[in-house]
């Protein structure tokens, strides 16, 4: 069967095409009984508005693009879900893309967003290229989680440095002095700021920075697991590890199990990002919790404000975090 058109709805409801359009869009006056008749006809015919035709007529898109690094990672999955929920509440549909952490793949996704005429894009950038490309095509952008165009583009982030500093202060307060940092990178704002928080807390406590305790272990669980097995060996093992994201935390957790180490008796562990598994294992893992739904909602709100006021100054919004204390850390004595 062919797809029903607005003309079919109008004929079935016994009204003009313009009246059917007003009843379906809610724009303009239509008597209540007529609107109900049109809506009933649309439902019976399973009518779905043609978004492309609506765009060509009104030059208004009701879809938003969201581009994240890895949907297998619970943080990005929940972030995308938060964006989607907020977008739908404002009458927008979502065009979702994943880039695998590749700057080239991000630009390819941006090309798709431009081709499908999205009204704006929320992105977790891995370089400045994607934002630059979208700006060149006059597509509003909000960077989320990390920034590559600070001062030029709206952004929604968390206080990475402050949260990391509080974690290290907590571990120092428990008596730890050999505290390792597992980190994926220090070139993005997330990694750079979390590393800075680690350094600041150690300096404030009068603990000298040991470069051997700062481990860059890539972006996947297996790489982190291998690096952690080396770090947690018998020679000069740290008493605590701060993993700068949930993937790295899983790698450290698995490495400790491989080596027959008990958390927290042999080594304390804290994660930045509170993944679902962390509350299911024993002992539960202490973590910095980010509110992904709030991040997504704030990003959509900021994006719609940008669409409404394209010439306003760029704004960076900081969303709060909290440390969820579980049972993966312990007090030690000198």
XYZ file of C-alpha atoms in Angstrom, residues 35-243:
209
model
C -9.580 18.722 14.749
C -10.755 15.480 16.358
C -12.141 14.287 13.019
C -8.839 15.048 11.260
C -6.763 13.340 13.960
C -9.001 10.266 13.804
C -8.634 10.126 10.005
C -4.839 10.454 10.304
C -4.732 7.611 12.818
C -6.938 5.362 10.680
C -4.751 6.012 7.639
C -1.548 5.672 9.680
C -0.467 9.029 8.350
C 3.126 10.090 9.104
C 4.193 13.678 8.269
C 6.879 14.008 5.610
C 9.743 15.710 7.437
C 11.601 16.553 4.218
C 8.563 18.220 2.679
C 7.956 20.157 5.892
C 11.561 21.358 5.878
C 11.429 22.441 2.233
C 8.217 24.380 2.866
C 9.024 25.939 6.228
C 12.855 25.818 6.277
C 12.582 24.518 9.848
C 14.096 21.181 10.880
C 12.739 19.287 13.865
C 15.633 16.856 14.191
C 18.836 17.124 16.198
C 22.094 15.280 15.625
C 23.990 13.617 18.463
C 27.484 12.249 17.916
C 29.243 10.221 20.616
C 32.466 8.223 20.759
C 31.412 4.700 21.773
C 27.901 3.434 22.473
C 29.336 0.281 24.093
C 30.569 2.522 26.896
C 27.751 3.039 29.404
C 28.684 6.700 29.883
C 28.153 7.580 26.206
C 25.071 5.364 25.915
C 23.390 7.073 28.870
C 24.521 10.475 27.622
C 22.907 9.846 24.225
C 19.755 8.615 25.966
C 19.648 11.821 28.005
C 19.963 13.929 24.862
C 17.266 11.884 23.143
C 14.802 12.172 26.003
C 15.300 15.933 26.238
C 15.000 16.352 22.463
C 11.747 14.393 22.284
C 10.259 16.435 25.111
C 10.769 19.518 22.940
C 9.262 17.937 19.822
C 12.527 17.013 18.103
C 13.581 13.643 16.730
C 17.146 12.383 17.017
C 19.758 11.427 14.422
C 22.312 9.336 16.339
C 25.846 8.588 15.178
C 28.948 6.977 16.704
C 32.519 7.745 15.688
C 34.676 5.222 17.536
C 36.954 8.007 18.736
C 38.021 8.887 15.186
C 38.264 12.537 14.086
C 37.778 11.444 10.463
C 34.646 9.482 11.350
C 33.310 12.514 13.208
C 33.570 14.690 10.096
C 31.893 11.963 8.018
C 29.015 11.923 10.513
C 28.872 15.722 10.368
C 28.494 15.501 6.593
C 25.453 13.273 7.138
C 24.014 15.771 9.609
C 24.384 18.569 7.060
C 22.816 16.412 4.327
C 19.829 15.548 6.511
C 19.448 19.209 7.523
C 19.455 18.763 11.288
C 18.646 21.883 13.296
C 21.728 21.473 15.497
C 24.251 18.976 16.852
C 25.402 17.786 20.283
C 28.861 16.218 20.035
C 31.552 14.666 22.244
C 34.429 15.972 20.089
C 37.782 14.246 19.604
C 39.226 17.205 17.663
C 38.251 20.699 16.578
C 37.517 19.460 13.036
C 33.897 18.431 13.570
C 32.871 21.731 15.157
C 34.720 23.723 12.492
C 32.983 21.769 9.729
C 29.507 22.215 11.191
C 30.093 25.918 11.812
C 31.126 26.326 8.191
C 27.711 24.955 7.223
C 25.938 27.168 9.773
C 24.829 24.269 11.962
C 24.641 25.198 15.680
C 26.821 22.978 17.886
C 27.125 22.192 21.594
C 30.263 20.358 22.702
C 29.554 18.011 25.593
C 31.892 16.211 28.029
C 35.010 17.794 26.484
C 35.925 20.981 24.624
C 37.988 21.741 21.545
C 36.499 25.126 20.694
C 36.353 26.825 24.098
C 35.267 30.445 23.759
C 33.947 29.839 20.250
C 31.308 27.182 20.843
C 28.722 26.418 23.534
C 29.688 23.555 25.837
C 28.342 21.446 28.699
C 31.024 19.859 30.892
C 31.759 18.795 34.458
C 34.435 20.039 36.846
C 36.945 17.319 36.021
C 39.805 18.908 37.916
C 37.809 19.595 41.063
C 36.297 16.101 41.149
C 39.674 14.425 40.648
C 41.227 16.579 43.324
C 38.513 15.549 45.802
C 39.152 11.863 45.044
C 42.882 12.168 45.749
C 42.210 14.208 48.880
C 39.920 11.399 50.053
C 42.633 8.794 49.473
C 45.280 10.936 51.169
C 42.909 11.321 54.111
C 42.813 7.524 54.384
C 46.599 7.483 54.708
C 47.570 6.665 51.119
C 50.730 8.243 49.711
C 51.562 5.953 46.788
C 48.545 6.740 44.633
C 48.614 5.768 40.962
C 46.680 7.494 38.197
C 45.441 5.403 35.288
C 44.568 7.717 32.406
C 43.786 7.352 28.709
C 45.180 10.672 27.452
C 46.119 14.168 28.582
C 45.539 16.069 25.332
C 41.732 16.319 25.620
C 40.242 18.589 28.260
C 38.866 15.629 30.236
C 42.187 13.852 30.644
C 44.186 17.037 31.046
C 41.920 18.362 33.791
C 41.714 15.047 35.669
C 45.501 14.803 35.577
C 45.743 18.379 36.855
C 43.418 17.562 39.768
C 45.575 14.571 40.679
C 48.736 16.703 40.643
C 47.153 19.547 42.623
C 45.943 17.255 45.405
C 49.329 15.555 45.737
C 51.101 18.925 45.857
C 48.684 20.224 48.510
C 49.429 17.138 50.616
C 53.186 17.553 50.221
C 53.503 14.299 48.232
C 56.090 14.351 45.458
C 54.785 13.381 42.015
C 56.158 9.996 40.929
C 56.018 9.760 37.107
C 56.063 5.959 37.349
C 52.660 6.087 39.043
C 51.025 7.941 36.134
C 50.094 5.282 33.606
C 48.689 6.057 30.151
C 46.994 2.865 29.070
C 44.907 3.551 26.000
C 41.151 3.423 25.498
C 40.150 -0.195 26.023
C 39.799 -2.668 28.880
C 42.420 -5.131 27.609
C 45.145 -2.471 27.309
C 44.335 -1.133 30.785
C 44.307 -4.668 32.187
C 47.767 -5.413 30.776
C 49.226 -2.132 32.032
C 47.656 -2.635 35.476
C 49.143 -6.126 35.813
C 52.583 -4.548 35.414
C 51.874 -1.701 37.829
C 50.353 -3.963 40.480
C 53.264 -6.365 40.502
C 55.117 -7.108 43.745
C 57.741 -4.350 43.401
C 56.742 -0.976 44.853
C 53.037 -1.532 44.281
C 50.815 1.542 44.845
C 48.396 1.321 47.746
C 45.639 3.030 45.752
C 44.697 3.536 42.101
C 42.539 6.306 40.638
C 41.200 5.246 37.221
